[in-house]
C-alpha cells in the first residue's frame, strides 16, 4: 500500500519527541490521526489542513505550543478535536463554527488559551462534549448556549457511534473505536463504546465572570455541568430544575449570591453537587435527593439547614412533633397485612403468565433468548477490549 493511501495513523502512548514535519499533504485520505501521550513539541503543522477526510484528531498529552493553525478550518469533517494537556495559546479560533456540523467532541483542556469564549461555538449543533477547563479564558459565558441542539433535544439512542470502519485494502478492514477522557464528578473517566451517551460541559478553572446565563437551563439533556473556580457572580438561575438529566453539577469557588433555587430538588438524577465557597445565603432546600449530599457540598457560604450543622433562625418556631407522630401509626400484630398478600399473589400470577407465554410461543421464546444472547455478546466484547487495553499498558511498563 502506498503512503498516499494511508487512512489511519495511531502512534499514541509512545515516546516520540521533537517537532512534527510538514508532511501531511501526501496523506490526504487520512481519517484518524492519534499522536496522543508522547513528547512532541513545536507548532502543529499547517499541512494538517490538507486532510479533508480527517474525522478524529487527537494530540492529547504532548508539548505543542503556539496557536491552532488556521488551515485546520479546512477539515470540516472532524468529529473530534482533542488538544488536552499541551501548551497551546491565543484565542479559541472563531472559525470553529457551523461549518463543523459533525463536530461532537471539542476538548482544549489544560492549555494556555485566553480571551473570551466566542459565540461561534454555539453554532456547533452536534456538540456533545465541550471541555475548555484549566485555561486562561475570561469574559462572560455566551448567552447562546441554548443553540447547542444536541444538548437541548431528546435523542433517539441507536447503536453505538464513533466506530470508523477503515479499509486498508480489499482484503483487510480495521475498526477504530473512538474514545474520550474527561473529568466528571471529580474523577477522570474514559468513554469508548458508551461514548454516544455522554453530554458534558466543563469550563472550570478559568477567569470567566458575570452571571450564569438563564439560557443554560435550556440544556435539558446535559448530564454534567462544571463552572467551578471562576469569577462568576449573580444568582443560580431559578429554572435550574429544568435540567432534568443532570447527574453532576459544580458551581463551587465562584462569587455566586442569593438563595439556592428550590427547583434544584426536582433534579432526580443528580448524584454529585458542589456549591461550596460562594456567597450563597438562606436555607438549603430539603428533599430526599439533597439529603444524600455531604456537608462539603455547601460549606463556605452563609447557608443553614441540613446537611450543615447550622440551624436556621426560624427553626425554633417549628411545631414540636407529638409522641404519636414520633412513634408512627400503631401496629396490630394480630392482623394480616392484606397489602403484602395481594402483592405476593400478583407477583406469582405475573411470573406464571410470562413463563407460560415463553413456553407456548416459540417466536417470543426465541426473541427473549436472542435479546439476552446479544447482551452477553456486548459484555463479552467490552471485557475483551478492556483486557487487551490493560495488557498493552502493562506491556509498555515492563
XYZ file of C-alpha atoms in Angstrom:
398
model
C 0.000 0.000 0.000
C 1.456 3.379 -1.000
C 1.872 6.168 1.558
C -0.751 8.250 -0.265
C -3.389 5.652 0.711
C -2.742 5.870 4.471
C -6.071 6.327 6.261
C -5.127 5.742 9.910
C -2.107 6.794 11.968
C -2.075 5.740 15.612
C 1.220 6.353 17.412
C -0.426 7.131 20.744
C 1.285 6.196 24.010
C 4.891 6.088 22.818
C 7.994 8.200 23.471
C 8.050 10.209 20.252
C 9.764 13.580 20.635
C 10.748 16.610 18.595
C 8.664 18.575 16.118
C 6.237 17.222 13.552
C 7.356 17.774 9.937
C 5.111 19.379 7.320
C 4.394 16.001 5.755
C 0.635 15.560 5.885
C -0.078 16.863 2.381
C 0.728 13.412 0.963
C -1.779 11.614 3.237
C -4.965 13.272 2.077
C -7.087 10.157 2.716
C -6.190 10.139 6.420
C -9.260 9.641 8.626
C -7.743 9.156 12.090
C -4.604 10.849 13.459
C -3.722 9.838 17.028
C -0.391 11.097 18.387
C -1.550 11.296 21.996
C 0.649 10.824 25.074
C 4.047 11.422 23.504
C 6.674 14.148 23.938
C 6.109 16.030 20.706
C 6.739 19.776 20.727
C 6.748 22.823 18.482
C 3.802 24.029 16.445
C 1.010 21.947 14.973
C 1.876 21.601 11.253
C -0.180 23.679 8.809
C -0.222 20.745 6.404
C -2.825 19.030 8.616
C -5.259 21.364 6.877
C -4.925 19.271 3.708
C -6.565 16.290 5.424
C -10.074 16.814 4.045
C -11.232 13.352 5.226
C -9.933 13.743 8.793
C -12.563 12.729 11.368
C -10.505 12.311 14.552
C -7.544 14.473 15.630
C -6.003 13.517 18.969
C -2.867 15.376 20.130
C -3.550 14.924 23.855
C -0.622 14.864 26.294
C 2.223 16.485 24.321
C 4.092 19.796 24.431
C 2.690 21.517 21.357
C 2.804 25.319 21.557
C 1.681 28.315 19.533
C -1.762 28.843 18.048
C -4.194 26.391 16.500
C -3.321 26.541 12.777
C -5.900 28.362 10.630
C -5.545 25.650 7.996
C -7.465 23.305 10.305
C -10.673 25.089 9.304
C -10.493 23.133 6.043
C -11.041 19.854 7.941
C -14.792 20.325 8.182
C -15.493 16.594 8.600
C -13.915 16.499 12.059
C -15.895 14.674 14.731
C -13.300 15.031 17.483
C -10.559 17.566 18.293
C -8.610 16.788 21.473
C -5.700 19.075 22.421
C -5.715 18.258 26.160
C -2.502 18.857 28.165
C -0.400 20.918 25.760
C 0.949 24.480 25.774
C -1.273 25.912 23.063
C -2.305 29.540 23.480
C -4.075 32.519 21.966
C -7.797 32.794 21.372
C -10.015 29.829 20.721
C -10.483 30.092 16.943
C -13.652 31.892 15.867
C -13.740 29.780 12.709
C -14.834 26.777 14.784
C -18.454 27.345 13.827
C -21.347 25.989 11.818
C -19.109 24.593 9.076
C -18.064 21.882 11.580
C -21.531 20.340 11.530
C -20.180 16.896 12.541
C -18.045 18.078 15.475
C -19.136 16.298 18.648
C -16.081 16.492 20.912
C -14.167 19.766 21.366
C -11.595 19.302 24.127
C -8.987 22.032 24.774
C -8.487 21.183 28.458
C -5.278 22.250 30.272
C -3.617 24.665 27.838
C -2.969 28.416 27.830
C -5.918 29.611 25.764
C -7.023 33.143 26.632
C -9.608 35.707 25.563
C -13.353 35.224 25.526
C -15.374 32.198 24.504
C -16.622 33.107 21.046
C -20.378 32.853 20.394
C -19.415 30.914 17.252
C -19.124 27.823 19.475
C -22.903 27.966 19.873
C -23.192 27.048 16.185
C -21.796 23.556 16.837
C -25.219 21.953 16.853
C -23.851 18.379 17.084
C -21.603 19.084 20.086
C -21.786 16.504 22.884
C -18.698 17.325 24.935
C -17.255 20.824 25.375
C -14.214 20.923 27.661
C -12.272 24.203 27.875
C -11.252 23.753 31.517
C -7.904 24.764 33.024
C -7.085 27.643 30.682
C -6.998 31.446 30.993
C -10.323 32.264 29.399
C -12.068 35.443 30.529
C -15.224 37.425 29.843
C -18.809 36.274 30.107
C -20.403 32.974 29.241
C -22.126 33.091 25.829
C -25.879 33.580 26.113
C -26.441 31.443 23.032
C -25.558 28.084 24.609
C -29.168 27.009 24.119
C -28.338 26.713 20.385
C -26.339 23.538 21.112
C -29.242 21.417 19.948
C -27.740 18.036 20.874
C -27.815 19.267 24.481
C -31.382 20.583 24.269
C -33.217 17.924 22.268
C -34.080 14.407 23.368
C -32.303 11.933 21.119
C -33.330 8.508 19.880
C -30.451 6.320 21.021
C -29.316 3.900 18.352
C -26.324 1.642 18.004
C -23.024 2.979 19.448
C -21.438 5.536 17.147
C -17.849 6.645 16.501
C -16.691 3.333 15.076
C -14.593 4.047 11.999
C -14.550 1.096 9.606
C -11.397 1.759 7.606
C -10.479 -0.357 4.599
C -6.711 -0.609 4.232
C -7.021 -2.716 1.096
C -9.548 -5.039 -0.471
C -8.790 -7.839 1.988
C -8.198 -6.018 5.280
C -10.640 -3.935 7.335
C -9.738 -2.068 10.532
C -12.339 -0.852 13.025
C -11.191 2.100 15.125
C -13.182 2.806 18.296
C -13.207 6.467 19.295
C -12.589 7.258 22.978
C -12.577 10.408 25.107
C -11.173 11.053 28.602
C -12.842 13.812 30.621
C -13.227 14.770 34.264
C -16.710 14.165 35.683
C -17.662 14.174 39.370
C -14.033 14.874 40.270
C -12.795 11.718 38.564
C -11.059 11.154 35.248
C -13.310 8.938 33.153
C -12.637 7.329 29.767
C -15.579 6.626 27.493
C -15.430 4.483 24.351
C -18.267 2.097 23.456
C -20.625 4.153 25.654
C -19.326 7.496 24.335
C -22.534 8.221 22.449
C -24.371 8.515 25.795
C -22.214 11.309 27.288
C -23.229 15.004 27.164
C -20.999 17.340 29.183
C -19.763 20.947 29.543
C -16.650 21.749 31.601
C -15.454 25.377 31.717
C -13.877 25.163 35.179
C -10.681 26.829 36.381
C -10.674 29.893 34.129
C -11.289 33.613 34.705
C -14.881 33.715 33.481
C -17.043 36.441 35.030
C -20.590 37.787 35.026
C -23.857 35.955 35.554
C -24.687 32.380 34.672
C -26.927 32.926 31.613
C -30.527 31.824 32.031
C -30.312 30.184 28.601
C -28.088 27.459 30.041
C -31.136 25.946 31.762
C -32.463 25.002 28.310
C -29.743 22.341 28.038
C -32.176 19.730 29.295
C -30.105 16.772 28.007
C -26.878 17.909 29.702
C -25.569 15.348 32.190
C -22.557 17.169 33.636
C -22.029 20.932 34.090
C -18.854 22.255 35.728
C -18.345 26.033 36.049
C -16.247 25.868 39.223
C -13.193 28.002 40.052
C -14.131 31.064 38.021
C -15.281 34.579 38.933
C -18.977 34.161 38.267
C -21.415 36.445 40.094
C -25.158 36.840 40.387
C -27.516 34.073 41.402
C -28.081 30.477 40.376
C -30.826 30.560 37.691
C -34.250 29.850 39.181
C -35.024 27.390 36.391
C -32.012 25.157 37.120
C -34.581 22.444 37.857
C -35.390 22.256 34.129
C -32.099 20.402 33.612
C -33.628 17.036 34.490
C -30.788 14.962 33.006
C -28.078 16.492 35.233
C -26.072 13.946 37.175
C -23.201 16.230 38.178
C -23.344 19.981 38.942
C -20.355 22.011 40.185
C -20.571 25.795 40.755
C -18.011 25.839 43.591
C -15.389 28.555 44.190
C -17.156 31.464 42.499
C -18.896 34.546 43.891
C -22.488 33.460 43.413
C -25.045 35.004 45.763
C -28.706 34.683 46.707
C -30.641 31.572 47.648
C -30.316 28.073 46.248
C -33.373 27.734 43.959
C -35.950 25.286 45.265
C -36.272 23.798 41.778
C -32.907 22.076 42.269
C -34.720 19.475 44.380
C -36.567 18.235 41.279
C -33.396 17.026 39.501
C -33.872 13.395 40.402
C -30.714 12.012 38.697
C -28.370 14.461 40.450
C -25.792 12.454 42.408
C -22.875 14.914 42.559
C -23.392 18.507 43.729
C -20.855 21.147 44.783
C -21.958 24.702 45.604
C -19.242 25.332 48.192
C -17.236 28.544 48.641
C -19.611 31.120 47.193
C -21.745 33.834 48.826
C -24.994 31.887 48.877
C -27.472 32.617 51.681
C -30.622 31.218 53.231
C -31.948 27.755 53.889
C -30.745 24.764 51.880
C -33.784 23.325 50.049
C -34.754 19.992 51.536
C -35.575 16.827 49.614
C -34.637 13.172 49.650
C -32.111 13.868 46.895
C -30.474 16.869 48.628
C -30.306 14.835 51.826
C -27.826 12.444 50.211
C -25.146 15.138 49.767
C -22.411 15.767 52.296
C -21.746 18.952 54.231
C -18.774 19.674 51.946
C -21.196 20.395 49.082
C -22.392 23.576 50.828
C -19.586 24.847 53.092
C -18.023 28.297 52.645
C -21.381 30.080 52.244
C -23.928 31.713 54.549
C -26.317 28.802 54.323
C -28.224 26.992 57.043
C -30.114 23.754 57.402
C -29.181 20.152 56.747
C -26.707 18.709 55.893
C -24.892 21.651 57.559
C -24.760 21.738 61.345
C -26.050 25.319 61.292
C -29.720 25.712 62.227
C -31.832 28.355 60.531
C -33.123 31.156 62.795
C -36.802 30.315 62.425
C -36.284 26.628 63.175
C -37.169 27.322 66.819
C -40.742 28.213 65.813
C -41.407 24.871 64.185
C -44.103 22.817 65.993
C -42.809 20.087 68.246
C -43.909 16.656 66.989
C -46.175 14.709 69.300
C -45.230 11.368 70.781
C -47.708 9.650 68.457
C -46.109 11.334 65.420
C -42.661 10.208 66.532
C -43.819 6.639 67.208
C -45.769 6.463 63.940
C -49.046 4.558 63.483
C -49.704 1.703 65.863
C -49.244 -1.764 64.508
C -51.740 -4.569 65.027
C -49.605 -7.653 65.268
C -52.589 -9.963 65.207
C -53.965 -8.676 61.888
C -52.963 -9.904 58.432
C -51.378 -7.284 56.203
C -53.513 -7.848 53.082
C -51.375 -5.479 51.003
C -48.439 -7.893 51.094
C -50.724 -10.862 50.487
C -52.122 -9.337 47.280
C -48.667 -8.120 46.252
C -47.240 -11.653 46.519
C -50.224 -13.124 44.699
C -49.889 -10.588 41.841
C -46.183 -11.310 41.507
C -46.814 -15.068 41.273
C -49.557 -14.613 38.639
C -47.372 -12.276 36.566
C -44.401 -14.654 36.670
C -46.623 -17.605 35.693
C -48.046 -15.625 32.729
C -44.594 -14.713 31.399
C -43.277 -18.282 31.710
C -46.409 -19.681 30.038
C -46.060 -17.362 27.042
C -42.387 -18.259 26.651
C -43.247 -21.970 26.824
C -46.082 -21.966 24.259
C -44.934 -19.137 21.902
C -41.806 -20.208 20.030
C -41.202 -16.796 18.400
C -41.442 -14.998 21.726
C -39.117 -17.534 23.306
C -36.556 -17.094 20.539
C -36.768 -13.280 20.797
C -36.360 -13.450 24.583
C -33.266 -15.640 24.490
C -31.926 -13.725 21.469
C -32.061 -10.482 23.472
C -30.041 -11.950 26.347
C -27.590 -13.509 23.894
C -26.949 -10.047 22.369
C -26.481 -8.570 25.836
C -23.971 -11.302 26.668
C -22.100 -10.661 23.398
C -21.830 -6.930 24.226
C -20.488 -7.670 27.716
C -18.028 -10.205 26.294
C -16.701 -7.811 23.612
C -16.355 -4.990 26.136
C -14.416 -7.284 28.524
C -12.029 -8.387 25.756
C -11.383 -4.746 24.735
C -10.619 -3.716 28.314
C -8.399 -6.792 28.844
C -6.344 -6.070 25.727
C -6.013 -2.417 26.690
C -4.761 -3.469 30.139
C -2.265 -5.865 28.557
C -0.935 -3.091 26.295
C -0.474 -0.776 29.277
C 1.271 -3.486 31.301
C 3.436 -4.350 28.284
C 4.678 -0.787 27.998
C 5.515 -0.613 31.690
C 7.529 -3.841 31.736
